[in-house]
Coordinates of C-alpha atoms and ligand atoms in Angstrom, one line a residue:
M5 CA 116.5 86.9 90.9
S6 CA 117.1 91.3 91.6
F7 CA 116.5 91.9 94.8
H8 CA 114.6 94.4 93.7
S9 CA 111.5 93.8 95.7
D10 CA 109.4 91.0 97.5
N11 CA 106.4 91.8 94.6
E12 CA 108.5 91.2 91.6
T13 CA 108.7 87.1 92.8
G14 CA 106.3 84.2 91.1
V15 CA 103.7 82.9 93.7
A16 CA 104.3 80.3 96.3
P17 CA 103.7 76.4 94.4
E18 CA 101.4 75.4 97.8
I19 CA 99.3 79.1 96.9
F20 CA 99.3 78.2 92.5
A21 CA 97.9 74.7 93.8
A22 CA 94.9 76.0 96.1
L23 CA 93.7 78.3 93.3
A24 CA 93.9 75.0 90.6
A25 CA 91.8 73.6 93.3
V26 CA 89.1 75.8 93.6
N27 CA 89.0 76.1 89.6
D28 CA 85.9 74.1 89.2
G29 CA 82.6 74.4 89.4
T30 CA 81.1 77.3 90.4
V31 CA 80.6 79.2 92.9
M32 CA 78.3 82.0 95.1
P33 CA 79.9 85.5 93.7
Y34 CA 81.3 88.1 95.3
G35 CA 82.2 86.2 98.4
N36 CA 79.7 83.9 99.1
D37 CA 81.2 81.3 99.2
Q38 CA 82.6 78.5 101.8
L39 CA 85.7 79.8 101.7
T40 CA 85.8 83.5 101.9
A41 CA 83.4 82.2 105.2
S42 CA 86.1 80.2 106.4
L43 CA 88.4 82.9 106.7
N44 CA 87.0 85.2 109.6
E45 CA 87.0 81.7 111.8
S46 CA 90.7 80.7 110.0
L47 CA 91.9 84.3 111.6
S48 CA 90.0 84.5 114.8
R49 CA 92.0 81.0 115.8
L50 CA 95.4 82.6 114.7
F51 CA 94.7 85.9 116.8
G52 CA 93.4 84.2 119.1
T53 CA 90.3 86.8 119.0
E54 CA 87.7 87.4 117.3
V55 CA 88.1 89.5 114.1
N56 CA 85.9 90.2 110.9
A57 CA 88.6 90.6 108.4
F58 CA 87.7 91.5 104.3
L59 CA 89.6 90.6 101.2
V60 CA 91.4 93.1 98.7
V61 CA 94.4 92.5 96.0
T62 CA 96.6 95.2 96.4
G63 CA 98.0 97.1 99.4
T64 CA 96.8 100.4 98.9
A65 CA 93.3 99.0 98.6
S66 CA 94.0 97.9 102.3
N67 CA 95.7 100.8 103.9
V68 CA 92.8 103.2 102.5
L69 CA 90.2 101.5 103.0
A70 CA 91.2 100.7 106.4
L71 CA 91.7 104.3 107.3
S72 CA 88.6 105.2 105.9
T73 CA 86.9 103.9 109.1
M74 CA 88.8 105.3 111.2
T75 CA 89.0 109.4 110.4
P76 CA 86.5 111.9 109.7
P77 CA 87.1 114.1 106.6
Y78 CA 88.5 116.9 109.1
G79 CA 90.3 114.6 110.8
G80 CA 94.6 113.8 110.7
I81 CA 96.5 110.1 110.3
Y82 CA 100.3 110.4 112.2
C83 CA 102.4 108.3 110.5
H84 CA 106.0 108.1 109.8
E85 CA 107.9 110.4 106.7
K86 CA 108.6 107.7 104.6
A87 CA 105.8 105.4 105.5
H88 CA 103.7 104.4 101.8
I89 CA 100.6 105.7 103.0
L90 CA 101.9 109.1 102.3
V91 CA 104.7 108.5 99.7
D92 CA 103.4 105.8 97.8
E93 CA 99.6 106.1 97.4
C94 CA 99.0 108.7 94.9
G95 CA 96.7 110.6 97.8
G96 CA 94.3 107.2 97.8
P97 CA 94.2 107.9 101.9
E98 CA 93.4 111.3 101.2
F99 CA 90.8 110.2 98.3
Y100 CA 89.0 107.1 100.3
T101 CA 88.5 109.3 103.7
G102 CA 87.5 112.4 102.0
G103 CA 90.3 114.8 102.6
A104 CA 91.8 113.2 106.0
R105 CA 95.1 114.6 106.0
L106 CA 98.3 112.8 107.0
L107 CA 100.3 114.0 109.4
P108 CA 103.9 112.7 109.1
M109 CA 106.7 112.8 111.4
T110 CA 110.2 112.2 112.3
G111 CA 111.7 109.2 113.5
A112 CA 115.3 107.3 113.9
D113 CA 115.3 103.6 111.8
G114 CA 112.0 104.2 110.3
K115 CA 110.4 104.2 113.4
L116 CA 107.8 106.3 115.0
H117 CA 108.7 106.6 118.7
A118 CA 106.5 107.1 121.4
D119 CA 108.6 110.3 123.1
D120 CA 108.0 112.0 119.4
L121 CA 104.0 111.5 119.3
A122 CA 104.3 112.0 122.9
V123 CA 105.4 115.7 122.3
V124 CA 103.3 116.3 119.0
L125 CA 99.8 115.2 120.9
R126 CA 100.6 117.4 123.8
E127 CA 101.2 120.6 121.5
Q128 CA 97.9 119.6 119.3
R129 CA 94.9 121.9 120.7
D130 CA 91.5 120.9 120.7
D131 CA 90.9 123.7 119.0
V132 CA 88.2 124.8 116.0
H133 CA 91.2 125.8 114.0
Y134 CA 93.0 122.8 114.3
I135 CA 92.9 119.4 112.2
K136 CA 91.5 117.0 115.2
P137 CA 93.9 113.6 115.9
S138 CA 92.1 110.9 114.3
A139 CA 94.2 107.5 113.7
L140 CA 97.9 106.5 113.9
S141 CA 98.9 104.4 111.1
L142 CA 102.2 102.0 112.2
T143 CA 104.1 100.2 109.4
Q144 CA 105.4 96.6 110.4
V145 CA 108.2 95.9 108.6
T146 CA 108.5 99.4 108.6
E147 CA 109.2 100.8 105.3
S148 CA 113.4 100.9 106.3
G149 CA 113.6 97.4 107.3
T150 CA 112.8 97.5 110.8
V151 CA 110.8 95.8 113.1
Y152 CA 108.2 97.9 116.0
T153 CA 108.9 95.5 119.4
P154 CA 105.5 94.7 121.4
E155 CA 106.1 97.3 123.9
D156 CA 107.1 100.0 121.2
V157 CA 103.5 99.1 119.6
T158 CA 101.6 99.3 122.8
D159 CA 103.6 102.5 124.4
L160 CA 102.6 104.3 120.6
C161 CA 99.0 102.9 121.1
R162 CA 98.0 104.0 124.4
L163 CA 99.4 107.8 123.3
A164 CA 96.6 107.5 120.8
K165 CA 94.5 105.9 122.6
D166 CA 94.6 108.7 125.3
K167 CA 93.8 110.7 122.5
G168 CA 90.8 109.4 121.2
M169 CA 92.2 107.8 118.1
H170 CA 92.0 104.7 116.4
V171 CA 95.4 102.1 115.2
H172 CA 96.2 100.9 111.8
M173 CA 99.3 98.9 111.2
D174 CA 100.2 99.0 107.6
G175 CA 101.2 94.7 107.6
T176 CA 101.9 94.3 104.2
R177 CA 105.1 92.3 105.5
F178 CA 103.5 91.7 108.9
A179 CA 104.8 88.3 108.5
N180 CA 108.0 89.2 108.3
A181 CA 107.6 91.2 111.6
V182 CA 105.9 88.4 113.3
A183 CA 108.9 85.9 112.2
S184 CA 111.7 88.2 113.1
L185 CA 110.4 88.9 116.6
G186 CA 109.4 85.6 117.4
C187 CA 106.1 86.6 119.0
H188 CA 102.5 85.8 118.9
P189 CA 100.8 88.0 116.3
A190 CA 98.6 89.2 119.0
D191 CA 101.5 90.8 120.7
I192 CA 101.9 93.4 118.4
T193 CA 98.0 93.7 116.9
W194 CA 95.4 93.6 119.8
K195 CA 96.6 93.1 122.9
A196 CA 99.4 96.1 121.9
G197 CA 96.1 97.9 121.0
V198 CA 95.6 97.8 117.3
D199 CA 92.5 97.9 115.8
V200 CA 92.7 97.3 111.7
L201 CA 95.8 95.4 110.3
S202 CA 96.6 95.1 106.5
F203 CA 97.7 92.1 106.4
G204 CA 99.4 91.0 103.7
A205 CA 100.5 87.6 101.3
T206 CA 101.4 89.0 97.9
K207 CA 104.4 90.0 99.0
N208 CA 104.8 87.0 100.8
G209 CA 103.6 84.3 98.1
A210 CA 100.6 85.4 96.7
I211 CA 99.3 86.8 93.5
A212 CA 96.9 89.1 94.8
A213 CA 95.2 88.9 98.5
E214 CA 95.6 91.1 100.7
A215 CA 93.0 90.6 103.8
V216 CA 92.0 93.9 106.1
V217 CA 91.6 92.8 109.6
F218 CA 88.9 94.4 112.2
F219 CA 90.0 94.2 115.5
N220 CA 87.6 97.3 116.6
Q221 CA 83.6 95.5 115.6
T222 CA 82.6 98.9 115.5
L223 CA 84.7 99.8 112.6
A224 CA 84.1 96.8 110.4
Q225 CA 80.4 97.8 110.5
D226 CA 79.8 99.4 107.5
F227 CA 83.7 97.9 105.8
S228 CA 81.0 96.0 102.9
A229 CA 79.6 99.5 101.6
R230 CA 82.8 100.9 101.6
R231 CA 84.7 98.3 99.9
K232 CA 82.0 97.8 96.9
R233 CA 82.0 101.6 96.4
G234 CA 85.8 102.1 96.4
G235 CA 85.2 98.9 93.5
H236 CA 87.7 96.8 95.8
L237 CA 85.2 93.7 96.0
P238 CA 86.2 91.4 93.3
S239 CA 83.3 89.5 92.4
K240 CA 85.2 85.8 92.0
M241 CA 86.1 86.3 95.6
R242 CA 86.8 82.5 96.0
F243 CA 90.7 82.9 93.7
M244 CA 91.5 85.2 97.2
A245 CA 90.3 83.7 99.6
A246 CA 91.2 79.9 98.2
Q247 CA 95.4 82.2 97.9
F248 CA 94.6 83.7 101.8
N249 CA 93.7 80.3 103.1
A250 CA 96.3 78.4 101.7
Y251 CA 98.7 81.0 103.2
L252 CA 97.6 80.5 106.5
E253 CA 97.2 77.0 106.1
N254 CA 100.1 75.2 108.0
D255 CA 101.7 78.2 108.8
R256 CA 103.0 78.5 105.5
W257 CA 102.8 82.9 105.8
L258 CA 105.2 82.2 109.0
G259 CA 107.2 79.4 107.3
Y260 CA 107.8 81.7 104.3
A261 CA 108.8 85.1 105.7
T262 CA 111.2 83.1 108.2
H263 CA 113.2 82.0 105.4
A264 CA 113.1 85.4 103.7
N265 CA 114.4 86.9 106.9
R266 CA 117.3 84.2 107.0
M267 CA 117.9 84.5 103.5
A268 CA 118.1 88.8 104.5
E269 CA 120.1 87.7 107.5
K270 CA 122.8 86.0 105.6
L271 CA 123.2 88.3 102.8
A272 CA 123.3 91.2 105.8
V273 CA 125.9 88.9 107.3
E274 CA 128.2 88.3 104.1
L275 CA 127.4 92.2 103.5
N276 CA 129.2 93.5 106.5
E277 CA 132.3 92.4 105.8
V278 CA 132.6 93.9 103.0
P279 CA 134.7 97.6 102.7
D280 CA 133.0 100.2 102.4
V281 CA 129.8 99.2 102.7
E282 CA 127.2 100.4 105.7
F283 CA 123.8 99.7 106.4
S284 CA 121.7 102.6 106.9
Y285 CA 119.5 100.4 109.5
P286 CA 119.3 97.9 111.5
V287 CA 118.7 94.7 109.8
Q288 CA 115.5 93.1 111.4
A289 CA 113.7 91.5 108.3
N290 CA 113.9 90.9 105.3
L291 CA 114.9 94.6 103.4
I292 CA 118.6 95.6 103.4
F293 CA 119.6 99.2 102.6
A294 CA 123.2 99.3 102.0
D295 CA 125.3 102.6 101.7
M296 CA 128.1 101.5 99.4
P297 CA 130.1 103.4 96.5
Q298 CA 128.4 104.1 93.1
A299 CA 130.6 101.9 91.5
M300 CA 129.7 98.5 93.0
L301 CA 126.4 99.9 92.1
K302 CA 127.3 99.7 89.0
A303 CA 128.7 96.5 89.0
I304 CA 125.4 94.7 90.4
Q305 CA 123.1 96.6 87.7
D306 CA 125.9 94.9 85.3
T307 CA 125.4 91.7 86.1
G308 CA 121.5 92.3 85.4
Y309 CA 120.8 92.3 88.9
Q310 CA 117.8 95.3 89.4
P311 CA 117.9 96.8 92.9
D312 CA 116.5 100.4 94.2
Y313 CA 118.6 102.4 95.3
W314 CA 118.9 106.4 95.6
L315 CA 122.5 108.0 94.3
W316 CA 124.0 110.7 96.8
E317 CA 126.0 113.1 95.8
N318 CA 129.2 111.9 97.4
G319 CA 129.9 109.3 94.5
R320 CA 127.9 106.4 97.1
C321 CA 124.4 105.7 97.0
E322 CA 122.4 103.6 99.1
V323 CA 120.6 100.4 97.7
R324 CA 117.7 98.3 99.1
F325 CA 117.8 94.6 98.7
V326 CA 115.1 92.6 99.3
T327 CA 114.7 88.8 99.8
A328 CA 111.2 87.0 99.3
F329 CA 110.5 83.8 100.2
N330 CA 111.8 81.7 97.1
T331 CA 115.2 83.5 97.2
R332 CA 117.9 80.4 97.4
E333 CA 121.3 80.8 99.2
Q334 CA 122.7 80.7 95.4
D335 CA 121.1 83.8 94.5
I336 CA 123.2 85.5 97.5
E337 CA 126.2 83.8 96.4
Q338 CA 126.0 85.5 93.2
L339 CA 125.3 88.6 93.9
M340 CA 128.3 88.4 96.9
K341 CA 130.6 87.1 93.8
V342 CA 130.1 90.1 92.0
I343 CA 130.4 92.5 95.1
R344 CA 133.7 90.9 96.5
S345 CA 135.3 91.1 92.5
L346 CA 135.3 94.8 93.4
Ligands
LIG12 C1 104.1 97.2 98.9 C2 103.7 97.7 99.9 C3 102.1 98.4 100.2 C4 101.2 98.1 99.4 O1 101.2 98.4 97.9 P1 100.6 97.7 96.9 O2 101.3 97.6 95.7 O3 99.4 98.6 96.5 O4 100.3 96.3 96.8 C5 102.1 99.1 101.1 N1 103.0 99.2 102.3 C6 104.0 99.0 102.0 C7 104.7 99.3 103.7 C8 104.9 98.0 101.0 O5 105.9 97.8 101.1

């Protein structure tokens, strides 16, 4: 365990077993199998409304294909300045939307705030010289490890809808957000105004399975073609479906995330007692950003742990610790032993 990210983990045993279970025999390709067909039903049950879901194998594909349904090439997509779609997808959103522009905004705690969005949208002129506001993309859990409450999402979506925009949610860590809020998954999605959710499983126990979940059926209409044309229709789809089904079964998605969040909470409580360590953001899910002396980072690295970090000029650094579905208490104790020894 190195706390670098939740995608350096292995696969949850239940999900691995589900893969083995669909390995025998022949099955129709490209999602024309029973398991894939059952996914819409399971997800509709989970969200309490009718959804149309499509599997892809990366979170980036999920985000960029979702965004491509909600903006013309001359449109604009509002997002946080730290958003994965802006910082970590190599221009994928621009590529898949045919050139739509990402419009980054600042916002405390890694979140967009309704007051700020209201000002930005008010200043946006309905004029041929301007980019047309088309979409709003929210990351839940955010890149900073914080969580939008149902009220936050509702307020932001209302502003977007008033402007005729669609709303996308990058839910790579959606499970960790639901586990943190203790809400119904509907409360932070369709009931709040979200049109399309990128529902992640890869960082929470799967190998490669992400679902693009459409609450807005109109936007889903040509998605099959977009996915295929974009090169994201796996022919052996049953293996993606098997992962996602196992993920949903017995609420494992929530169980894994609850565990990851609990481990982060434990680590945060212990780090909080260390003098000279400060949190950059409130710890609300499974990501911790700790501001600490560089010597402390060095000691952590010397033991083999490889966290993500940013060095500052003042001899301090910000270290990101990410916990996962399989983080053990002893991993945290080992890490804390190193930190406390300083
Ligand atoms: C990891 C991540 C993704 C998806 O990344 P892939 O590497 O393409 O699977 C998307 N959004 C956020 C916030 C992420 O952390």
